[in-house]
Short mmCIF file of C-alpha atoms and ligand atoms in Angstrom, two decimals:
data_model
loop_
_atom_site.label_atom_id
_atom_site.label_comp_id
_atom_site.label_asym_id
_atom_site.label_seq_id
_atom_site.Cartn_x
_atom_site.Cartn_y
_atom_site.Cartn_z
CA UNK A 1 142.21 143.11 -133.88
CA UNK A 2 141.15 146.76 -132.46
CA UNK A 3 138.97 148.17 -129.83
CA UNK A 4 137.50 151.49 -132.47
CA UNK A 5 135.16 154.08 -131.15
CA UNK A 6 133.23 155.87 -133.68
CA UNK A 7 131.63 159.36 -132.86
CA UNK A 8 129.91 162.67 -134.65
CA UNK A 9 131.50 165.72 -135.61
CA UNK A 10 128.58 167.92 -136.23
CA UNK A 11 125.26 168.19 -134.52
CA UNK A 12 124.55 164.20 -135.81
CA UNK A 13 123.33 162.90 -138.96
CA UNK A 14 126.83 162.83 -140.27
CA UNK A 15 126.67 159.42 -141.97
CA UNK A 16 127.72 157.54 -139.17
CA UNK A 17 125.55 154.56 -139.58
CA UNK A 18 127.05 154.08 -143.28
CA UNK A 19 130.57 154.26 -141.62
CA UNK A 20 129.79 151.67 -139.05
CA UNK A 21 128.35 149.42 -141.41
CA UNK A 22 131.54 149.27 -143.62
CA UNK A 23 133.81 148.61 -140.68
CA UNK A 24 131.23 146.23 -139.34
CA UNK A 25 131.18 144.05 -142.78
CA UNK A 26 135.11 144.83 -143.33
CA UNK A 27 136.50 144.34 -140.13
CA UNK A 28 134.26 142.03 -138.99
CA UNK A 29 134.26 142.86 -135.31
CA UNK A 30 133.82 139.99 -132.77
CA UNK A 31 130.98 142.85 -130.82
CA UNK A 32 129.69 146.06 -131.86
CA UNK A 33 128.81 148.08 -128.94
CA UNK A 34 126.32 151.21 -129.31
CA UNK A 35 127.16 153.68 -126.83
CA UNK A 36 125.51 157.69 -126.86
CA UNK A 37 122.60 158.90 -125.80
CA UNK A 38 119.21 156.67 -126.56
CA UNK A 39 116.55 156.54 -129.24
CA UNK A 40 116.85 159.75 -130.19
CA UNK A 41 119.25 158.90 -132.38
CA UNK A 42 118.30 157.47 -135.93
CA UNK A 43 121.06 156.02 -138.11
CA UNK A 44 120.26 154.86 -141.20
CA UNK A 45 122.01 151.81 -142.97
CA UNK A 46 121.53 150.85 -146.91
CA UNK A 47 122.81 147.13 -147.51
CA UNK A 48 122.18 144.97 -150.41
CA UNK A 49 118.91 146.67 -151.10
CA UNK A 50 117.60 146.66 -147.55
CA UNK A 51 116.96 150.14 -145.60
CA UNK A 52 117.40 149.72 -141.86
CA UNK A 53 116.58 152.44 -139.75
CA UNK A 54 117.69 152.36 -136.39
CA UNK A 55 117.22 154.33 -133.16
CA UNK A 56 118.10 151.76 -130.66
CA UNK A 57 120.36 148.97 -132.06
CA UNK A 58 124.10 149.57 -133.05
CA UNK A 59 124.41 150.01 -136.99
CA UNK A 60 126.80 147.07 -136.80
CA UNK A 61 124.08 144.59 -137.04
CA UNK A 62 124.70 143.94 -140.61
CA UNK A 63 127.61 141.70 -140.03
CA UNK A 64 126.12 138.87 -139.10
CA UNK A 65 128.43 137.21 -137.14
CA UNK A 66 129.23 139.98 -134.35
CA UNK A 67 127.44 139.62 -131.08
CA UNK A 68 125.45 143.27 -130.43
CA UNK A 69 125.59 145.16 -127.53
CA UNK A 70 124.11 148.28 -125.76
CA UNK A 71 125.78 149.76 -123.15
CA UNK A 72 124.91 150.64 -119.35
CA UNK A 73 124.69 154.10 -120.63
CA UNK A 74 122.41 154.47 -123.25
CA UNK A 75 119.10 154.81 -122.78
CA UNK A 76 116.29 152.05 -123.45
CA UNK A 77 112.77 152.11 -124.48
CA UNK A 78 111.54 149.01 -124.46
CA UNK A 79 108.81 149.22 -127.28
CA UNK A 80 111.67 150.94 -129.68
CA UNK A 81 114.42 147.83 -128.56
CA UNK A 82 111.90 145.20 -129.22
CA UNK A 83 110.36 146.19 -132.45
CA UNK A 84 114.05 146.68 -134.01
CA UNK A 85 115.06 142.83 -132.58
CA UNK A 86 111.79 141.98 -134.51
CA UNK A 87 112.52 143.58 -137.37
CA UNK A 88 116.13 143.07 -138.10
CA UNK A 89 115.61 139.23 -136.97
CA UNK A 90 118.80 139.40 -134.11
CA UNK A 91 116.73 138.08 -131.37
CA UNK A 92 119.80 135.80 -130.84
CA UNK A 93 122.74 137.94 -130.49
CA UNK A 94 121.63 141.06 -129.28
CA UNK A 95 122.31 141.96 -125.07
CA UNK A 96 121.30 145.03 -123.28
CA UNK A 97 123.64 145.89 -120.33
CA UNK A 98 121.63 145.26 -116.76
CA UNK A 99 122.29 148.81 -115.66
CA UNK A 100 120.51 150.72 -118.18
CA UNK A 101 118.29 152.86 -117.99
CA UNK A 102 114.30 152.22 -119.23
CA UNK A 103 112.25 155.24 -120.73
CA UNK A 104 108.99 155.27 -120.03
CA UNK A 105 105.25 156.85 -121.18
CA UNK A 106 105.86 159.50 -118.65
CA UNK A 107 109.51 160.61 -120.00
CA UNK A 108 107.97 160.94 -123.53
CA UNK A 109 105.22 162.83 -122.18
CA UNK A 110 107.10 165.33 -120.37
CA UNK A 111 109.59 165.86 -123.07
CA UNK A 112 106.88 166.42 -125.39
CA UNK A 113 105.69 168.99 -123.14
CA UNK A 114 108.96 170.66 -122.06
CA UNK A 115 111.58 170.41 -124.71
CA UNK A 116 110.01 172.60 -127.47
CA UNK A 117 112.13 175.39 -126.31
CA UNK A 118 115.24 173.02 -127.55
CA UNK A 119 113.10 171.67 -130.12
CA UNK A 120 114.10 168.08 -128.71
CA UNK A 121 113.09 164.72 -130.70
CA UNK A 122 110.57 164.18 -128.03
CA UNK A 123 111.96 160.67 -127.56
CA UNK A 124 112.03 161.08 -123.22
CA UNK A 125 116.02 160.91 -123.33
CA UNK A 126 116.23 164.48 -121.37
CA UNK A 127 113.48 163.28 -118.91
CA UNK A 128 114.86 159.73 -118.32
CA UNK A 129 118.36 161.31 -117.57
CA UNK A 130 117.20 163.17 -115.18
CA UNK A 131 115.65 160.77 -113.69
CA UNK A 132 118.69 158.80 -113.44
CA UNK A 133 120.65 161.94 -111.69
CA UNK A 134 117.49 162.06 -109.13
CA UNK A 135 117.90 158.17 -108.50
CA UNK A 136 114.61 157.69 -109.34
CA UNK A 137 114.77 156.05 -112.42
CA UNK A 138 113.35 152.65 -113.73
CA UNK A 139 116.59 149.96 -114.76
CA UNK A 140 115.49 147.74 -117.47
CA UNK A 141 115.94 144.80 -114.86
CA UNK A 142 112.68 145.88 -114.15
CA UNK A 143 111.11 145.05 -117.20
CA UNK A 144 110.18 141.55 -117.80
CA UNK A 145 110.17 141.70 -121.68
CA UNK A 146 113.65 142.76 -121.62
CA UNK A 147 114.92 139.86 -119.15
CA UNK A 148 116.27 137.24 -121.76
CA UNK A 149 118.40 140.21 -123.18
CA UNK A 150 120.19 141.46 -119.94
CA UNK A 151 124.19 141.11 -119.54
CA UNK A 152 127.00 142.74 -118.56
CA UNK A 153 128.22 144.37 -121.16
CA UNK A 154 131.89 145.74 -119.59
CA UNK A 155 132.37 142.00 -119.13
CA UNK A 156 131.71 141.12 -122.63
CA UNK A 157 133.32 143.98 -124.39
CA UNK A 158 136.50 144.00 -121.95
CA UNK A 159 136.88 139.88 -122.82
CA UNK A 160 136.71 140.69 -126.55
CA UNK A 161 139.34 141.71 -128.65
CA UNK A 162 137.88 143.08 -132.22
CA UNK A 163 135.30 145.48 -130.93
CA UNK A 164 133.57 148.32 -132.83
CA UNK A 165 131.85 151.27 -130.31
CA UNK A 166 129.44 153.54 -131.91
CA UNK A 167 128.42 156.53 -130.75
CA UNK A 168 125.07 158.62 -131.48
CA UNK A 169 124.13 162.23 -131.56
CA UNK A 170 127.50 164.54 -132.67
CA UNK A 171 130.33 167.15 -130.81
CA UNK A 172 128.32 170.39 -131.09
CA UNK A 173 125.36 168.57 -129.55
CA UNK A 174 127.11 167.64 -126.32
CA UNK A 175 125.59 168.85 -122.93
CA UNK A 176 129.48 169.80 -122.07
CA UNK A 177 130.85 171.14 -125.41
CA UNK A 178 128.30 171.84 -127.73
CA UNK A 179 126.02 174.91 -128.01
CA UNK A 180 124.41 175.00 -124.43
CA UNK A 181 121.59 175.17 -123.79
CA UNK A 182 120.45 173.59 -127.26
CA UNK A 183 122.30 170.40 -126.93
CA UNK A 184 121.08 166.90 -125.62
CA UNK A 185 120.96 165.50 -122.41
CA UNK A 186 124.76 163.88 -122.03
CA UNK A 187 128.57 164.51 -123.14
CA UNK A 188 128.87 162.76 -126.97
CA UNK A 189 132.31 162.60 -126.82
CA UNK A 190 134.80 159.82 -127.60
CA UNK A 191 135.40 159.27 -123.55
CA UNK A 192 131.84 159.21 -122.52
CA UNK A 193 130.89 156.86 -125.15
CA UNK A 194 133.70 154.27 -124.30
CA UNK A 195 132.53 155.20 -120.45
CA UNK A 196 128.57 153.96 -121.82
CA UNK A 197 130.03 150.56 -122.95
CA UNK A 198 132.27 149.93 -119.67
CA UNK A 199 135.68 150.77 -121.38
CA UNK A 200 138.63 152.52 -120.07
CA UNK A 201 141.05 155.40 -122.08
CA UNK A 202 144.00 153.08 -122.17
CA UNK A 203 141.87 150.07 -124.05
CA UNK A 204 140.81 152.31 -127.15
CA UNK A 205 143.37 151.89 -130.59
CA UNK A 206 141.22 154.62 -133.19
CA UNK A 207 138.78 157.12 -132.49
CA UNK A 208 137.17 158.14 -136.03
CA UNK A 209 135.69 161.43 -135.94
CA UNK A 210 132.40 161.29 -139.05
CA UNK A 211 131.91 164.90 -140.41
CA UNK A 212 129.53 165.12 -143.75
CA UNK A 213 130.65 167.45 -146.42
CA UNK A 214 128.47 170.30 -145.57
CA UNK A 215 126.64 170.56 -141.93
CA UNK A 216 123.05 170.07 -140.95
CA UNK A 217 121.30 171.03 -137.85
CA UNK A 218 118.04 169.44 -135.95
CA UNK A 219 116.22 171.55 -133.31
CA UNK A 220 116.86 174.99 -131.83
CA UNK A 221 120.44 177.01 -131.60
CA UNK A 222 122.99 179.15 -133.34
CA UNK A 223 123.92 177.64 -136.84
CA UNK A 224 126.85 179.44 -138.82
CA UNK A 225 125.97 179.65 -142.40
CA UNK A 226 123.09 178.71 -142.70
CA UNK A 227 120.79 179.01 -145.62
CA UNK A 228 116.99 179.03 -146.70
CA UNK A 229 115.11 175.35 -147.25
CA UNK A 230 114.83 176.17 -150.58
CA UNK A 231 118.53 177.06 -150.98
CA UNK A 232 119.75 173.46 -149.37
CA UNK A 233 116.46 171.98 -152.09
CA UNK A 234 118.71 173.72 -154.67
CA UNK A 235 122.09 172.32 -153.83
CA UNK A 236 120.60 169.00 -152.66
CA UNK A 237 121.37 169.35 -149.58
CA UNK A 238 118.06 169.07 -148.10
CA UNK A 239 117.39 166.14 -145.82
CA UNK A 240 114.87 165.26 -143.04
CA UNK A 241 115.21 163.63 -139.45
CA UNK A 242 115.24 160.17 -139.04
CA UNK A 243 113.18 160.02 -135.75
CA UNK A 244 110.98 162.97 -136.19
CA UNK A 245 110.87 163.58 -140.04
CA UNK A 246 111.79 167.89 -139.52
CA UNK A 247 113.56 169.44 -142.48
CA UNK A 248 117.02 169.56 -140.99
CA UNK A 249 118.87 172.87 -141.04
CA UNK A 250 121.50 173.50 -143.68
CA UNK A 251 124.52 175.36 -143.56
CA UNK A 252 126.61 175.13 -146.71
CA UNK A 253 130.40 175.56 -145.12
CA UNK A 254 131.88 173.19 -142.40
CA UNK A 255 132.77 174.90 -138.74
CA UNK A 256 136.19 174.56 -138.91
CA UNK A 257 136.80 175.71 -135.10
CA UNK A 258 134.40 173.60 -133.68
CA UNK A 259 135.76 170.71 -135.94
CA UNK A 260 139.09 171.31 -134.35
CA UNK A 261 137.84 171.39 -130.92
CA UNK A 262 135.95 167.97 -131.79
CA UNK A 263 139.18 166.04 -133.21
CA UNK A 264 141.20 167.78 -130.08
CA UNK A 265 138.35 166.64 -127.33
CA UNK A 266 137.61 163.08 -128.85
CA UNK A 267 141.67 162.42 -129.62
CA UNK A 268 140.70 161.91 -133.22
CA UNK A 269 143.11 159.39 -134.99
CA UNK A 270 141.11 159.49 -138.27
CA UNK A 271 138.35 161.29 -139.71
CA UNK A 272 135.38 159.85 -142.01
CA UNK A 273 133.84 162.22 -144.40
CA UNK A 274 130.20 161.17 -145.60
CA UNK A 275 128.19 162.66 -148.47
CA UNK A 276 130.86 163.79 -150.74
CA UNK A 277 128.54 162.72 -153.48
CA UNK A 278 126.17 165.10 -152.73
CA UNK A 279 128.82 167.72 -152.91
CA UNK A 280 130.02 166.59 -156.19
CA UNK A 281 128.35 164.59 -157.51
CA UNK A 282 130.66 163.07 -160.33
CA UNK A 283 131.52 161.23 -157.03
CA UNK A 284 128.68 159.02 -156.87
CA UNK A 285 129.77 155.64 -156.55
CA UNK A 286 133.94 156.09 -156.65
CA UNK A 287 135.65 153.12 -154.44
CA UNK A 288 139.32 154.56 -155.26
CA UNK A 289 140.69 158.04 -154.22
CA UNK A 290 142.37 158.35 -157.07
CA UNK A 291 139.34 158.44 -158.79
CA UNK A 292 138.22 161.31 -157.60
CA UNK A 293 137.97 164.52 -159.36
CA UNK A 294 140.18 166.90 -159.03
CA UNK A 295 138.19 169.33 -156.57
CA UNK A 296 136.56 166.45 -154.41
CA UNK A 297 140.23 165.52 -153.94
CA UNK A 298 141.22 169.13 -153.30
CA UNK A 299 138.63 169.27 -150.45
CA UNK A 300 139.92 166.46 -148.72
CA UNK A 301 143.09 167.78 -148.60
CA UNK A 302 141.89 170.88 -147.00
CA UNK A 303 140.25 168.67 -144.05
CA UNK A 304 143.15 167.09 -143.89
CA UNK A 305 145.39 170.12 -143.38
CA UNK A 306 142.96 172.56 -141.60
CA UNK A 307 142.21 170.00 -139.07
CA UNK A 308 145.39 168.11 -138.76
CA UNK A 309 144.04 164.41 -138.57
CA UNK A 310 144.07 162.21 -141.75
CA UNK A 311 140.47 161.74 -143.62
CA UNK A 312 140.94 157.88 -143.59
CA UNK A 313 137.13 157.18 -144.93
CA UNK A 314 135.30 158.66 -147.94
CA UNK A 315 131.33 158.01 -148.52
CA UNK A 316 130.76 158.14 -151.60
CA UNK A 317 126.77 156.92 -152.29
CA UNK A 318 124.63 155.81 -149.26
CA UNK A 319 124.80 152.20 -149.83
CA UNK A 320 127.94 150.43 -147.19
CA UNK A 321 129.56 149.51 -150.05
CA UNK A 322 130.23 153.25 -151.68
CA UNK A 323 132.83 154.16 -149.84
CA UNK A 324 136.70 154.51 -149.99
CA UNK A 325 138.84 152.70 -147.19
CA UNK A 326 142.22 154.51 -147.73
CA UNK A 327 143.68 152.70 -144.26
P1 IMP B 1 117.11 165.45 -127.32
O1 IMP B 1 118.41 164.71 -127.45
O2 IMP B 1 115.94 164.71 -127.89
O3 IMP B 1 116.89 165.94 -125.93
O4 IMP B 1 117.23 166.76 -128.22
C1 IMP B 1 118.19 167.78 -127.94
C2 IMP B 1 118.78 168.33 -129.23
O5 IMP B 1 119.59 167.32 -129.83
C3 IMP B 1 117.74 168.72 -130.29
O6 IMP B 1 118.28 169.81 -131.03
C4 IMP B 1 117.68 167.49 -131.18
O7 IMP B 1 117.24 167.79 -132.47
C5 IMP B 1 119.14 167.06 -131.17
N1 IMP B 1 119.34 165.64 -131.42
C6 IMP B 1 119.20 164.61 -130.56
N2 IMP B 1 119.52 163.43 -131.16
C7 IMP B 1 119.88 163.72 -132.41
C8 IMP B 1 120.35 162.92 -133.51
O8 IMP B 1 120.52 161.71 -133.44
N3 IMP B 1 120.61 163.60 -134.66
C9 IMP B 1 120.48 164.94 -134.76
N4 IMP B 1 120.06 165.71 -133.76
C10 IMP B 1 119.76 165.12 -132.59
MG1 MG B 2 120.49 160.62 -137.41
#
């Protein structure tokens, strides 16, 4: 029984939708609450053979039994909420907090024609919060398709006692620590994601920290390391974005001092490390540390000691199940 926020490292993409899923189906939360910014996001989630991609819903959804929750703070488009319900078949556990607020045509439109400077996902998350800071934005109250899904979620999540928060979007992307002005449109951190969901410091038990092995970047801003597409093609580490299908940005090393700052801002009590399959990949597939090869175990250990917080999840394939749980 543990209240457990969950929250990127990087600049998102770090796995955390494979993370969530194995804590979802192993701990078996009582309510996984998605927190973070809005459909920008897109977390992907591999289970028995199924591919779920998700923008709006919390990755938790696989465990069947947990009720699913979005918090007052994240942002809602309708057309994105609905389809998902539809498509993952939740219709009957799913809530939306009454508070939140609704992205409309317009927002899309204007951050399609604004935010190529940031290179934003065009999703209408920037536009919509600022709409929200003007007091002139839409609540999904006001949208009848959305009315059989409205509750309080602080009231739900603050009356349960095994609850999972997830947070979208990563550290170095946040609009008060990351790499201003090429970040997104709200704080990511640990506090502002339990803040989303209606949940106070003294309530949270773990806050897991999800870095990959290697860093990849989305949009416009500084990027240590990085290296040519058809470098990250040769170490297969290219990937592409979940919402707007760009070749992400690779850097090959990990940014240790804006790791630290992330585990020292979000009060990181364990760290998950995703991908270490692609990074070596005799990997693929290993559910026991000791397993491990020698220099796959070798890099954890220098996580471990450069950043000072135990690496208490490995990913080890993309499906839930490849993974090590060393709790
Ligand atoms: P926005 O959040 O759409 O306004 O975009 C601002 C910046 O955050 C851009 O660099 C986006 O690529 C990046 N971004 C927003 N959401 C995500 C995400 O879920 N993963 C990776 N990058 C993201
Ligand atoms: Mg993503």
């Amino acid at each position: 029984m543990a209240i457990n926020i969950l929250v990127g490292g990087q600049f998102g993409d770090e796995g955390k939708g494979k993370i969530i899923s194995h804590l979802a189906l192993h701990d078996k939360p009582d309510v996984v609450a998605r927190g973070g910014v809005g459909p920008n996001a897109g977390h992907t989630v591999i289970y028995k053979g199924r591919t779920y991609k998700l923008r709006q819903l919390p990755s938790g959804i696989i465990y069947e039994k947990s009720r699913i929750l979005i918090g007052a703070g994240v942002l809602v488009n309708p057309e994105v909420f609905l389809k998902e319900v539809e498509e993952c078949g939740v219709k009957g556990r799913v809530g939306i907090d009454f508070r939140c607020t609704a992205i409309t045509s317009a927002h899309i439109v204007e951050d399609s024609e604004t935010g190529g400077k940031i290179g934003t996902t065009k999703t209408g998350c920037g536009p919509a919060n600022i709409d929200r800071v003007r007091r002139t934005a839409k609540l999904v109250s006001e949208v009848p398709e959305l009315k059989p899904y409205l509750t309080d979620v602080p009231k739900e999540v603050n009356s349960s006692k095994n609850v999972l928060v997830e947070g979208s979007q990563g550290f170095m992307l946040s609009l008060l620590y990351g790499t201003y002005p090429y970040v997104t449109s709200k704080d990511t951190s640990a506090s502002s994601v339990a803040a989303d969901v209606g949940l106070g410091p003294t309530k949270i038990d773990d806050v897991i920290v999800v870095l990959k092995a290697y860093t990849t970047r989305v949009g416009n801003g500084p990027f240590v390391g990085e290296v040519s597409h058809e470098r990250a093609v040769e170490l297969g580490y290219a990937e592409y974005g979940t919402v707007t299908g760009r070749p992400r940005r690779v850097s090959e090393s990990l940014h240790w001092d804006e790791l630290k700052l992330a585990c020292e801002i979000n009060s990181a009590t364990m760290l998950a490390v995703t991908k270490l399959d692609v990074k070596f990949p005799s990997c693929k597939g290993v559910k026991k540390f000791e397993k491990l090869p020698k220099e796959a175990k070798s890099f954890i250990g220098e996580i471990e000691k450069k950043l000072g917080v135990p690496v208490k999840f490995i990913g080890t394939g993309a499906d839930a199940e490849e993974i090590i749980d060393r709790r």
